[in-house]
mmCIF file of C-alpha atoms and ligand atoms in Angstrom:
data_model
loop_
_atom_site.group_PDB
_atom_site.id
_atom_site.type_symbol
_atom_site.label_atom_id
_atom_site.label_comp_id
_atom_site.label_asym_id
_atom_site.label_seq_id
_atom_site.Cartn_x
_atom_site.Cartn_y
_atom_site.Cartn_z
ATOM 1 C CA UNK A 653 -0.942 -12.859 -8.762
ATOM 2 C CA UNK A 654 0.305 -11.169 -5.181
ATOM 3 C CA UNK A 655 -0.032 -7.636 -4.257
ATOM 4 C CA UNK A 656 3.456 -6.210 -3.570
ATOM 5 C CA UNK A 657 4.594 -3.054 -2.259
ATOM 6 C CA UNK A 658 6.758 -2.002 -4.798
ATOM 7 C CA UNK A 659 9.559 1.041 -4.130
ATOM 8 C CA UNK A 660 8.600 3.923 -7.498
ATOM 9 C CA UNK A 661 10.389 6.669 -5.616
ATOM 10 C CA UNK A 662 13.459 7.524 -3.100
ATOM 11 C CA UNK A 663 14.485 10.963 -2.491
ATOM 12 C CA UNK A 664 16.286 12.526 1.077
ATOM 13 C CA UNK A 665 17.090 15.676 2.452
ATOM 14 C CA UNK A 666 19.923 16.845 4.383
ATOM 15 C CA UNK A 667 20.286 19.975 6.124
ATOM 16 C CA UNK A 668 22.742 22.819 4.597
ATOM 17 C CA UNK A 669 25.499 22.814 8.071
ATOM 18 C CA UNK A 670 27.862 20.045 8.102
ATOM 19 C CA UNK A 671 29.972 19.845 10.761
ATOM 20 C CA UNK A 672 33.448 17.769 10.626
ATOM 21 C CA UNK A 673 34.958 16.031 13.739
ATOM 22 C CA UNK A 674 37.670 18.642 14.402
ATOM 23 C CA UNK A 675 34.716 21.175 15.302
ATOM 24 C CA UNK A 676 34.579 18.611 18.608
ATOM 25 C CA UNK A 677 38.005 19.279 19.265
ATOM 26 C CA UNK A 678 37.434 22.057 20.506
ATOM 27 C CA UNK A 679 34.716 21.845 23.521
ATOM 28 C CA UNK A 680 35.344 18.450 24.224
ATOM 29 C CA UNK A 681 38.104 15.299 25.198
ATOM 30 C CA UNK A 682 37.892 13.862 22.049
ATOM 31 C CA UNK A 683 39.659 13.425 18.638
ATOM 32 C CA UNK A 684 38.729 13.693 15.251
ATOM 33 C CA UNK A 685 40.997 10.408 15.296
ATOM 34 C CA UNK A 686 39.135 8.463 17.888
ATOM 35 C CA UNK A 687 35.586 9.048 16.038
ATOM 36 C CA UNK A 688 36.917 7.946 13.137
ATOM 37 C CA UNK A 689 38.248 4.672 13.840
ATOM 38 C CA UNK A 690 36.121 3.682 16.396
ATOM 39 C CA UNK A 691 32.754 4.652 14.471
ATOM 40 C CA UNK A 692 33.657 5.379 11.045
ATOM 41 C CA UNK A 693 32.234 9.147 11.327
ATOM 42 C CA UNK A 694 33.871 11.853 9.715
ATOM 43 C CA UNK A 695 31.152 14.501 9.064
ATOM 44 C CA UNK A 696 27.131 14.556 10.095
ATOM 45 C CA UNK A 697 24.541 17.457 8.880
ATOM 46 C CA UNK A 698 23.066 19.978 12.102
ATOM 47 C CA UNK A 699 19.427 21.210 11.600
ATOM 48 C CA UNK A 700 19.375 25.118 11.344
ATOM 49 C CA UNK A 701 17.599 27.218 14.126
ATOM 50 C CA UNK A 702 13.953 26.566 13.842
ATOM 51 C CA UNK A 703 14.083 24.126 11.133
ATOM 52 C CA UNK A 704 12.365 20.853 12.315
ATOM 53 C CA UNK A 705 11.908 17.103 11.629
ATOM 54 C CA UNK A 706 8.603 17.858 9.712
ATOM 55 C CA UNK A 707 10.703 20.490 7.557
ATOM 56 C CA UNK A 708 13.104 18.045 6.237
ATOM 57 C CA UNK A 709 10.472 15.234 5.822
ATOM 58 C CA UNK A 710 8.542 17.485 3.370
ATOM 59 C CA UNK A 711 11.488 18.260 1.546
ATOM 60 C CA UNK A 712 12.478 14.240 1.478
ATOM 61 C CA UNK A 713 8.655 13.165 0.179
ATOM 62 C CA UNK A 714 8.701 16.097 -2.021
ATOM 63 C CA UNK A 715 12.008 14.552 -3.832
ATOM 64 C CA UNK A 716 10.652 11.046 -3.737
ATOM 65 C CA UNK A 717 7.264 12.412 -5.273
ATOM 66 C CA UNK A 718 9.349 13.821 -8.001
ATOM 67 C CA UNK A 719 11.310 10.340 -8.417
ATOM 68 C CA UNK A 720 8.368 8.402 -8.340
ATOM 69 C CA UNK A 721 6.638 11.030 -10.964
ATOM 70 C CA UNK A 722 4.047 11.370 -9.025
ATOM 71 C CA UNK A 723 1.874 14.561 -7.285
ATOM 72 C CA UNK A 724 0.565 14.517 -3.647
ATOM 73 C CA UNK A 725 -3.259 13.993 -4.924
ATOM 74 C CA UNK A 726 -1.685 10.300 -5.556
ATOM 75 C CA UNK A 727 -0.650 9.297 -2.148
ATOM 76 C CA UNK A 728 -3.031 7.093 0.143
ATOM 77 C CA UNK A 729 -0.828 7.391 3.143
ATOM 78 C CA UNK A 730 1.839 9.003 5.005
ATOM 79 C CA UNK A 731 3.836 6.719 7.534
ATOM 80 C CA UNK A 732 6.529 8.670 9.309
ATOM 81 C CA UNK A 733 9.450 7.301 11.410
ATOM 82 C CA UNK A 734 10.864 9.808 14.358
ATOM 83 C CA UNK A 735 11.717 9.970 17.560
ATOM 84 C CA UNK A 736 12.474 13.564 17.269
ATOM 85 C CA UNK A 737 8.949 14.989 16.084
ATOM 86 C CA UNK A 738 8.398 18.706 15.956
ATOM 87 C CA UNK A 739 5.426 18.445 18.242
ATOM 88 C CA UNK A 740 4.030 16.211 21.319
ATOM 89 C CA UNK A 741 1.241 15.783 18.965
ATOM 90 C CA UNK A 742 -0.094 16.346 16.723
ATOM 91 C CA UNK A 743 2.542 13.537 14.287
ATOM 92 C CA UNK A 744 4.312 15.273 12.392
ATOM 93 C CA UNK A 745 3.428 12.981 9.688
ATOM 94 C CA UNK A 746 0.256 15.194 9.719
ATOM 95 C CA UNK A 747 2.983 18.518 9.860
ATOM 96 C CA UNK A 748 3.936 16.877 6.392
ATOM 97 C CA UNK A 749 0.261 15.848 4.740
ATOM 98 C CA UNK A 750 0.264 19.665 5.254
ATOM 99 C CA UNK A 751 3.438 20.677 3.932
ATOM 100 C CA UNK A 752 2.335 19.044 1.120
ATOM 101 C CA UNK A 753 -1.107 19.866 0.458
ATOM 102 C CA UNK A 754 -2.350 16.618 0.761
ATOM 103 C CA UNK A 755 -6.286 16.778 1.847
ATOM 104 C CA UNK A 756 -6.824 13.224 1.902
ATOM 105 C CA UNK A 757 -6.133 10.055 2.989
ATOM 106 C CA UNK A 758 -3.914 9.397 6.579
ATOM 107 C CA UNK A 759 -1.113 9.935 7.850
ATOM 108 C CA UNK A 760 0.798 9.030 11.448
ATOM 109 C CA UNK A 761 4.378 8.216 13.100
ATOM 110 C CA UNK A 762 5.676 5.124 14.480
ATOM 111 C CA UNK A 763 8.272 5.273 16.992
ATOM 112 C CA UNK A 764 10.606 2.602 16.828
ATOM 113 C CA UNK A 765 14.274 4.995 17.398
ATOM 114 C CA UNK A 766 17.636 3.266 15.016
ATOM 115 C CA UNK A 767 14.667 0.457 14.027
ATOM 116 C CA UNK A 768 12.033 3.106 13.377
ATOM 117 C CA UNK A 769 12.360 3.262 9.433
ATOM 118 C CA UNK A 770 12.039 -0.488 9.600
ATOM 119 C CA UNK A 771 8.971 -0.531 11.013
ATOM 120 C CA UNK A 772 7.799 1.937 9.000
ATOM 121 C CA UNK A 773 8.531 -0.080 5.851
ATOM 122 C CA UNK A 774 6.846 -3.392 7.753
ATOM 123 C CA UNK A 775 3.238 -0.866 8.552
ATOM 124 C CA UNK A 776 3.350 0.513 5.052
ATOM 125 C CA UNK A 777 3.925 -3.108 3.436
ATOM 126 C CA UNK A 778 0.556 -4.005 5.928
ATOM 127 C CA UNK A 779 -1.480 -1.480 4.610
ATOM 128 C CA UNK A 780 -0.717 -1.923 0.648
ATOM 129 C CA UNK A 781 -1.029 -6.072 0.870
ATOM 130 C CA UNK A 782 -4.245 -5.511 2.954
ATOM 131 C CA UNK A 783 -5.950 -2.873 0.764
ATOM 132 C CA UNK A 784 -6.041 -0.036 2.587
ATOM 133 C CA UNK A 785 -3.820 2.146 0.477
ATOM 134 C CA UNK A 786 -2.475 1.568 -2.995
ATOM 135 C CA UNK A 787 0.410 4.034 -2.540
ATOM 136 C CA UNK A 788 2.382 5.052 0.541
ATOM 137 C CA UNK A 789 4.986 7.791 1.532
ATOM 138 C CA UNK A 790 7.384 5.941 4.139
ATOM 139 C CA UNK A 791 9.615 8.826 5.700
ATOM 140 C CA UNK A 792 12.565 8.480 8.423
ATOM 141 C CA UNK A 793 13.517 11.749 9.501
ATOM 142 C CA UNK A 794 15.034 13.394 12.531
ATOM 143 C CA UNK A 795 16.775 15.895 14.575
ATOM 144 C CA UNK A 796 18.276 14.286 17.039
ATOM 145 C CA UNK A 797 21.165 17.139 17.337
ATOM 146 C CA UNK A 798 18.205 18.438 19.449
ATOM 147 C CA UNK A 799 18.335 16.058 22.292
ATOM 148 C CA UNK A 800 22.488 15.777 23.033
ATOM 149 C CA UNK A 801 24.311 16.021 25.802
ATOM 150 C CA UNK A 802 26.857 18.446 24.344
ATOM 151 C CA UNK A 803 29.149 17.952 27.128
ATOM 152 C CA UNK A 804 28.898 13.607 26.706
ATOM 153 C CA UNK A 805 31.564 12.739 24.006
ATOM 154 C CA UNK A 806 30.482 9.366 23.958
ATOM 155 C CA UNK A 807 27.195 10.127 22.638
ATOM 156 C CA UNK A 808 27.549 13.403 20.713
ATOM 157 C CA UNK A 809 30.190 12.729 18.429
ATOM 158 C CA UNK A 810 27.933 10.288 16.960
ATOM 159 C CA UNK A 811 24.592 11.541 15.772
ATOM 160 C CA UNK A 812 23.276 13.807 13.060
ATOM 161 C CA UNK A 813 20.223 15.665 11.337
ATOM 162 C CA UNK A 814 18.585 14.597 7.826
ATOM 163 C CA UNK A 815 15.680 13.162 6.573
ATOM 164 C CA UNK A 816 14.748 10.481 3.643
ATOM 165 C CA UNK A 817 11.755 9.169 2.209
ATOM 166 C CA UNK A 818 10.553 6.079 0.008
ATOM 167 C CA UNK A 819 7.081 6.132 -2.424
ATOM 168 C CA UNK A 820 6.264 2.526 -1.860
ATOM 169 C CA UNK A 821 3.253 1.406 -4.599
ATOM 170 C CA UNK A 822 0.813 -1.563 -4.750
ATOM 171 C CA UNK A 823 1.289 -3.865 -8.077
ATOM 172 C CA UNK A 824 0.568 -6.961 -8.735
ATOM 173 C CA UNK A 825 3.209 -9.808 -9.466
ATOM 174 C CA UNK A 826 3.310 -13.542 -10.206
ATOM 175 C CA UNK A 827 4.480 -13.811 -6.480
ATOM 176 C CA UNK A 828 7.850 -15.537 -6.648
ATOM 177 C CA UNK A 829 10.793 -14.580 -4.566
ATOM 178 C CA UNK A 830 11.875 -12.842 -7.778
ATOM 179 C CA UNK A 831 9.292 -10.017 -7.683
ATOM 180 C CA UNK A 832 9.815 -6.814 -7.362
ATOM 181 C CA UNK A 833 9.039 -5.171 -3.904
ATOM 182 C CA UNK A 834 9.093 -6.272 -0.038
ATOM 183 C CA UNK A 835 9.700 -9.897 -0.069
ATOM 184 C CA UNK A 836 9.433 -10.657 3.465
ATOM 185 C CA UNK A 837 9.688 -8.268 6.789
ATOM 186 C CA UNK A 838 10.819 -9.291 10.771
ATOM 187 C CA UNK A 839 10.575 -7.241 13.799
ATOM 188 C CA UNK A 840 11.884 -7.405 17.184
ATOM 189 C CA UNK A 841 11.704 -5.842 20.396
ATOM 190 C CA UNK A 842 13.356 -6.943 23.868
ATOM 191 C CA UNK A 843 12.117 -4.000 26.826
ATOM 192 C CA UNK A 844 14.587 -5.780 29.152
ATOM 193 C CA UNK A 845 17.216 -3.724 27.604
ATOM 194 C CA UNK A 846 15.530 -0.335 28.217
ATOM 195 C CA UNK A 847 18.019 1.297 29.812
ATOM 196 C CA UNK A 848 21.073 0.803 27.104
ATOM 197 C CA UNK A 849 19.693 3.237 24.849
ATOM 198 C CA UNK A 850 17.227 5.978 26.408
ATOM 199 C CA UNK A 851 16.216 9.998 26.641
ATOM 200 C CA UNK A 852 15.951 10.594 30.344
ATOM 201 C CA UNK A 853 12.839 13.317 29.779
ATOM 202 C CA UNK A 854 9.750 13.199 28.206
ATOM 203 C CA UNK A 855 6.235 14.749 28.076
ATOM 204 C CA UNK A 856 5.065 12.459 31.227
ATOM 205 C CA UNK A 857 8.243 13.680 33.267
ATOM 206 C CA UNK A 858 7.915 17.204 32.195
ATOM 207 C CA UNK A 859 11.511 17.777 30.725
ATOM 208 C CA UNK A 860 12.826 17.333 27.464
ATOM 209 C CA UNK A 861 16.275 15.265 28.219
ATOM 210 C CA UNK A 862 19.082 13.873 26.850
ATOM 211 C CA UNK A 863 20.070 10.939 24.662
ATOM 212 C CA UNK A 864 22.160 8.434 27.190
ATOM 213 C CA UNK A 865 23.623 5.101 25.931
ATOM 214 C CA UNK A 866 25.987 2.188 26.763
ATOM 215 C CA UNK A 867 27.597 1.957 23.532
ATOM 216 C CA UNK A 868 29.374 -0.820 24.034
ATOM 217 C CA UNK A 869 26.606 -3.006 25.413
ATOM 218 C CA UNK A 870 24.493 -1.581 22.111
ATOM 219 C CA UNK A 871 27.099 -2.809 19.894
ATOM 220 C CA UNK A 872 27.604 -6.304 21.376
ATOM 221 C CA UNK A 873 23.887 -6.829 20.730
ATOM 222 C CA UNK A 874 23.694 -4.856 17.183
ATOM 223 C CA UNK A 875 25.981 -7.166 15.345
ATOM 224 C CA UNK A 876 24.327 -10.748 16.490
ATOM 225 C CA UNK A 877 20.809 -9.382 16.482
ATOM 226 C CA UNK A 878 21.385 -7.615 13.266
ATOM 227 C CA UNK A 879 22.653 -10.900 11.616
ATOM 228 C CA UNK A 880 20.180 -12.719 12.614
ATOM 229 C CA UNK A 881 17.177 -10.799 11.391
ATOM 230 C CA UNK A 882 18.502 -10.195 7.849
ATOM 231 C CA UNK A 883 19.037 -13.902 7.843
ATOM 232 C CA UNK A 884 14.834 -15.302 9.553
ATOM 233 C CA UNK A 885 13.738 -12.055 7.216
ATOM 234 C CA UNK A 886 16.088 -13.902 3.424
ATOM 235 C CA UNK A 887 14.676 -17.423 4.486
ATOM 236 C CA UNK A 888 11.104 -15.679 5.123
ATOM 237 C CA UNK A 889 11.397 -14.665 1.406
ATOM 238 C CA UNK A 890 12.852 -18.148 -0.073
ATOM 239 C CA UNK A 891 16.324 -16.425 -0.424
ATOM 240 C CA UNK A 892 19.848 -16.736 0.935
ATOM 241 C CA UNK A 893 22.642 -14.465 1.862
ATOM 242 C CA UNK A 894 24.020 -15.555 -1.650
ATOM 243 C CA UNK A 895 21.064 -13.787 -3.673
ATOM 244 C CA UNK A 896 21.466 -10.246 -1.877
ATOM 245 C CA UNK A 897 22.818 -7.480 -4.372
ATOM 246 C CA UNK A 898 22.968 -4.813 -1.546
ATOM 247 C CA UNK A 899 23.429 -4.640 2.757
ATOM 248 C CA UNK A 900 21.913 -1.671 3.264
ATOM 249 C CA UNK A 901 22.285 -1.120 6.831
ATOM 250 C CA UNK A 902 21.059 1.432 9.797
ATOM 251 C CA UNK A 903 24.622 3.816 9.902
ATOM 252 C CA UNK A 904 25.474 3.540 13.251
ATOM 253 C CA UNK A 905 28.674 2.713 13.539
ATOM 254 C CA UNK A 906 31.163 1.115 9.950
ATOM 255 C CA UNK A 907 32.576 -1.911 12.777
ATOM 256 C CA UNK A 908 28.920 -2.636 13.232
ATOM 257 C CA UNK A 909 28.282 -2.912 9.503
ATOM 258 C CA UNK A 910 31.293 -4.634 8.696
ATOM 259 C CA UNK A 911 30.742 -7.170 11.806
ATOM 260 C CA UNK A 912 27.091 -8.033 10.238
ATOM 261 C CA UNK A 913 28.303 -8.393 7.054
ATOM 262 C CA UNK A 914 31.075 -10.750 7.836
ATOM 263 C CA UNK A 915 28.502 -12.653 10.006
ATOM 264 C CA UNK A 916 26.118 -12.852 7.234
ATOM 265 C CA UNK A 917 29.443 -13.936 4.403
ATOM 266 C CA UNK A 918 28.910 -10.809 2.511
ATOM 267 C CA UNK A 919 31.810 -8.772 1.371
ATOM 268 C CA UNK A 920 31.890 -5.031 1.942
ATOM 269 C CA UNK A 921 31.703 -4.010 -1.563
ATOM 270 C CA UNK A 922 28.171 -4.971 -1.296
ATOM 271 C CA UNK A 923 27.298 -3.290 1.404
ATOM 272 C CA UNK A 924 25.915 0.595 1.226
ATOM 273 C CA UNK A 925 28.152 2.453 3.613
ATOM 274 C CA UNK A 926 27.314 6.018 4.392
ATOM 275 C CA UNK A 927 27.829 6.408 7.927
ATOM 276 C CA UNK A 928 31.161 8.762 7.368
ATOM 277 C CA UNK A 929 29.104 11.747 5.864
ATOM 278 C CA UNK A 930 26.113 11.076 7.937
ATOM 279 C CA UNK A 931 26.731 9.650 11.120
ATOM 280 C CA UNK A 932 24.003 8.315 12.989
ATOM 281 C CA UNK A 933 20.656 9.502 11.866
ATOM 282 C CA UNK A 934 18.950 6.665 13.560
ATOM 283 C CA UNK A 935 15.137 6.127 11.781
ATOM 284 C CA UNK A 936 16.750 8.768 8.772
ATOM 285 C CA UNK A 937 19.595 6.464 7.960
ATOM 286 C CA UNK A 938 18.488 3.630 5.859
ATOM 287 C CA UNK A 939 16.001 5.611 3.525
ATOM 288 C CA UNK A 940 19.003 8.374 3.129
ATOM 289 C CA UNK A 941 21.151 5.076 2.445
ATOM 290 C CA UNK A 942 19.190 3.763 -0.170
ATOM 291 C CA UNK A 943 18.784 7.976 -1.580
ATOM 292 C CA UNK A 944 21.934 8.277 -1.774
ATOM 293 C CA UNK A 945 22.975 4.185 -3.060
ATOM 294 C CA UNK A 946 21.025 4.942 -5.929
ATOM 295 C CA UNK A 947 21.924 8.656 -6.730
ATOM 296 C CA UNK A 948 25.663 6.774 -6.855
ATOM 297 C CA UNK A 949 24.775 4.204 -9.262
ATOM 298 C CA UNK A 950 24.954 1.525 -6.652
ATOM 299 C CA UNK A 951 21.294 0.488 -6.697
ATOM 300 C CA UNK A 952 19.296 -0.206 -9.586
ATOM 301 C CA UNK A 953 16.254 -1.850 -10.705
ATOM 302 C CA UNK A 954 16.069 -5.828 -10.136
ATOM 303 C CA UNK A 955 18.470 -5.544 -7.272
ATOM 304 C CA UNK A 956 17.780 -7.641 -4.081
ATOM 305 C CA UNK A 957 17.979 -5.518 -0.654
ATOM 306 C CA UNK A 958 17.986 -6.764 2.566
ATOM 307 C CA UNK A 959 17.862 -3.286 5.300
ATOM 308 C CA UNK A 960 18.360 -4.090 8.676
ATOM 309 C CA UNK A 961 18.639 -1.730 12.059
ATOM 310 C CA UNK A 962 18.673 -1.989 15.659
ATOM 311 C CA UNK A 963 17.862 0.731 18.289
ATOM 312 C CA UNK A 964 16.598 1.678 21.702
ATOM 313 C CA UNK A 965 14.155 -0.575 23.149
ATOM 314 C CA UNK A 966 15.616 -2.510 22.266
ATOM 315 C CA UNK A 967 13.990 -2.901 18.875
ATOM 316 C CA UNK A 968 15.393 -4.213 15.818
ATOM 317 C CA UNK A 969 14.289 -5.568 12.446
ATOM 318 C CA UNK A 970 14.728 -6.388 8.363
ATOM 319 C CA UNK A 971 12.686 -5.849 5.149
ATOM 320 C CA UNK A 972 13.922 -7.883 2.113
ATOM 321 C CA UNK A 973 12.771 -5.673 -1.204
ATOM 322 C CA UNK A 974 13.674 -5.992 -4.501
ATOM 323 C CA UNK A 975 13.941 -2.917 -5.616
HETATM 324 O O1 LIG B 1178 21.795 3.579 16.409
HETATM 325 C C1 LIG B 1178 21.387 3.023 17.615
HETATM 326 C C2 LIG B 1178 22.308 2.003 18.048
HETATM 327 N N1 LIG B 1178 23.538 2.573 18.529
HETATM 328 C C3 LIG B 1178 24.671 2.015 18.169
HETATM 329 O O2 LIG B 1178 24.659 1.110 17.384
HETATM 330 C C4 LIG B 1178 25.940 2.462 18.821
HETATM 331 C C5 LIG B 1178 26.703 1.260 19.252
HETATM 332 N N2 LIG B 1178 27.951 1.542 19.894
HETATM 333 C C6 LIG B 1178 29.031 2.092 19.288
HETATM 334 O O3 LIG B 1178 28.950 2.494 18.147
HETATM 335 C C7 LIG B 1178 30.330 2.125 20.030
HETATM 336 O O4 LIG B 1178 30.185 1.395 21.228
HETATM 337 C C8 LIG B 1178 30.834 3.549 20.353
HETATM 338 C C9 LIG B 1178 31.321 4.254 19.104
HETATM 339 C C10 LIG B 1178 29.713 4.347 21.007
HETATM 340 C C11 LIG B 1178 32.008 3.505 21.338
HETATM 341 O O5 LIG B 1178 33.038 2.653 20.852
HETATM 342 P P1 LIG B 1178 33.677 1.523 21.803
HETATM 343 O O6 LIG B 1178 34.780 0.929 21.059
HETATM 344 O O7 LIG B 1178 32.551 0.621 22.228
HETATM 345 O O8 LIG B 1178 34.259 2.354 23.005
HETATM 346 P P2 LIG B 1178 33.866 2.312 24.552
HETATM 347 O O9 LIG B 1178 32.488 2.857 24.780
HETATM 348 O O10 LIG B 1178 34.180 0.955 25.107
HETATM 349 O O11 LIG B 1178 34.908 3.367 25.112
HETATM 350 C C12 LIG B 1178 36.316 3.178 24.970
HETATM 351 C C13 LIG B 1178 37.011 4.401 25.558
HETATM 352 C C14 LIG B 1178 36.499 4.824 26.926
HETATM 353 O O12 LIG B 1178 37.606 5.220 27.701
HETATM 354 P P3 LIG B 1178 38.217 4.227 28.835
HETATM 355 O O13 LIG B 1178 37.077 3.961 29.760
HETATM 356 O O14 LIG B 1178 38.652 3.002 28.061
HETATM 357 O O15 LIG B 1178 39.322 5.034 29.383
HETATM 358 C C15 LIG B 1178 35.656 6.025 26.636
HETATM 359 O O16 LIG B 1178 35.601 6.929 27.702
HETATM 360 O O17 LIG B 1178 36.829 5.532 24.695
HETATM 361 C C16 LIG B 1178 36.405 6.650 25.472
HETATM 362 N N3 LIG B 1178 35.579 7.519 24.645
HETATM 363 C C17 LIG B 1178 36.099 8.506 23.883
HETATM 364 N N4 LIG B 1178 37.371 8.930 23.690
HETATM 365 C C18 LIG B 1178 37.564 9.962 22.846
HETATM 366 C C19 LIG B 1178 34.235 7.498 24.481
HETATM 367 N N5 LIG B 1178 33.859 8.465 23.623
HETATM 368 C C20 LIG B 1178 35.000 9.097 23.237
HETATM 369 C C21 LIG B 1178 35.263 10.169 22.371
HETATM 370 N N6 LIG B 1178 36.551 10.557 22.198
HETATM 371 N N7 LIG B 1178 34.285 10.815 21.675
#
């Protein structure tokens, strides 16, 4: 038998505002037109005044607690993807063990921007295979209408507020690529290409700053890198592009999606797409993806999942699961 790290739970969060392209129109040389067909965006969710990344984790776990029919006293571990915490420190995974009630066990972030939820899943698959928890909360969740350049309509058109979470539990299969749980995971990270995707501020330069990005320098990387990584991460678990049920992808941008998709010989109608209510969420997007896939019927039990994203860094990764 093989330990797997089986998904029980899924639940997400998205804050109440939602704010449709046309509200650009207004402030800035753009066009809800424009977003539209060159990202796919129509709509993305704004974090109230005061309400914070930890907020809309807690309310994420508490919904994949709920899925999973579980309580807090359950959980082992708390691993929390953001690059928008509340805090400098402390995580605000521990904000959430809080928020929760949880008294035990551990909790921290991993910081890994668009990729972040990736390597989230990749940690919390570590720590179930090697014993060190049996059952995990794996949270994306950010704010990152709080570090836009409102006056840059390259960049803030694109990006939104929300939060989702997975309840990922150890059991024990017969350890064949037709188990249930993460299969296989890859991760990748290239610092050479630092400065396409960046905040210029931070704790050490004493400012907060801004998000700044070459988006079409991110994009030519996105689809290869993307394509390839869902394909090292299939062969990793004995599988093919031919065995995947679902894509479901970081939402950055639909041409990105469909680009990888094509690459990979995957038709669109099996990909989760839910980047025009959304936009880009970065290390919130692929937990709220697989939320929302299965609150539409789209993912069920059995189904093979290969998740893939790409971010600043740049970083980049895929988990195959079988959900
Ligand atoms: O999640 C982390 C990873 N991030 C991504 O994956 C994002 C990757 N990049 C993208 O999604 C796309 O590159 C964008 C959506 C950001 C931009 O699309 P693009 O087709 O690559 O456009 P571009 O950056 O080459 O810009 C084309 C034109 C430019 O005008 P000129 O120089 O051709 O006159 C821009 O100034 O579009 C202009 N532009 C806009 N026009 C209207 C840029 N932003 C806007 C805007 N409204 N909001």
């Amino acid at each position: 038998m093989t330990c797997r790290a089986v998904v029980t739970g899924v639940g997400h969060y998205l804050p109440e505002r939602v704010v449709p392209n046309s509200e650009f129109e207004a402030t800035l040389d753009t066009s809800d037109e424009w977003i539209r067909t060159r990202s796919g965006i129509e709509r993305r969710h704004f974090a109230a005044e005061g309400e914070t990344t930890s907020d809309m984790a807690a309310h994420a776990a508490r919904a994949a607690l709920t899925d999973a029919g579980l309580s807090v006293s359950d959980i082992d571990a708390i691993v929390l993807a953001t690059s928008t915490a509340d805090l400098t420190f402390p995580s605000a995974a521990t904000m959430v063990q809080h928020a929760l009630g949880m008294t035990k066990g551990f909790a921290f972030d991993v910081q890994a921007v668009c990729a972040g939820f990736i390597y989230a899943l990749s940690n919390a698959h570590a720590l179930i295979v090697s014993g060190q928890a049996e059952r995990v909360l794996v949270i994306g969740a950010e704010t990152f209408s709080r570090i836009m350049d409102w006056t840059d309509r390259s960049t803030c058109v694109l990006f939104g507020d929300g939060a989702g979470a997975l309840v990922l539990e150890a059991q024990d299969q017969p350890g064949a690529a037709t188990d249930r749980g993460i299969l296989s995971t890859d991760l990748h990270s290239d610092g050479r290409f630092k400065d396409l995707l960046y905040v210029d501020g931070g704790v050490s330069t004493q400012t907060t700053g801004h998000l700044r990005m070459q988006g079409n320098q991110v994009f030519r990387h996105a689809v290869e890198k993307l394509a390839s990584t869902a394909e090292t991460a299939l062969e990793r678990a004995g599988l093919t592009a031919s065995d995947v049920d679902w894509i479901v992808p970081h939402q950055a941008n639909i041409r990105i999606i469909q680009g990888t998709a094509k690459k990979m010989g995957l038709p669109m109608e099996r990909v989760v797409v839910t980047v025009q209510d959304h936009g880009n969420t970065s290390a919130a997007s692929i937990p709220l993806a697989l939320s929302v896939g299965k609150e539409r019927g789209q993912i069920n039990p059995g189904d093979l999942i290969v998740t893939e994203a790409i971010g600043g860094g740049l970083a980049w990764g895929a988990v195959v699961l079988r959900w």
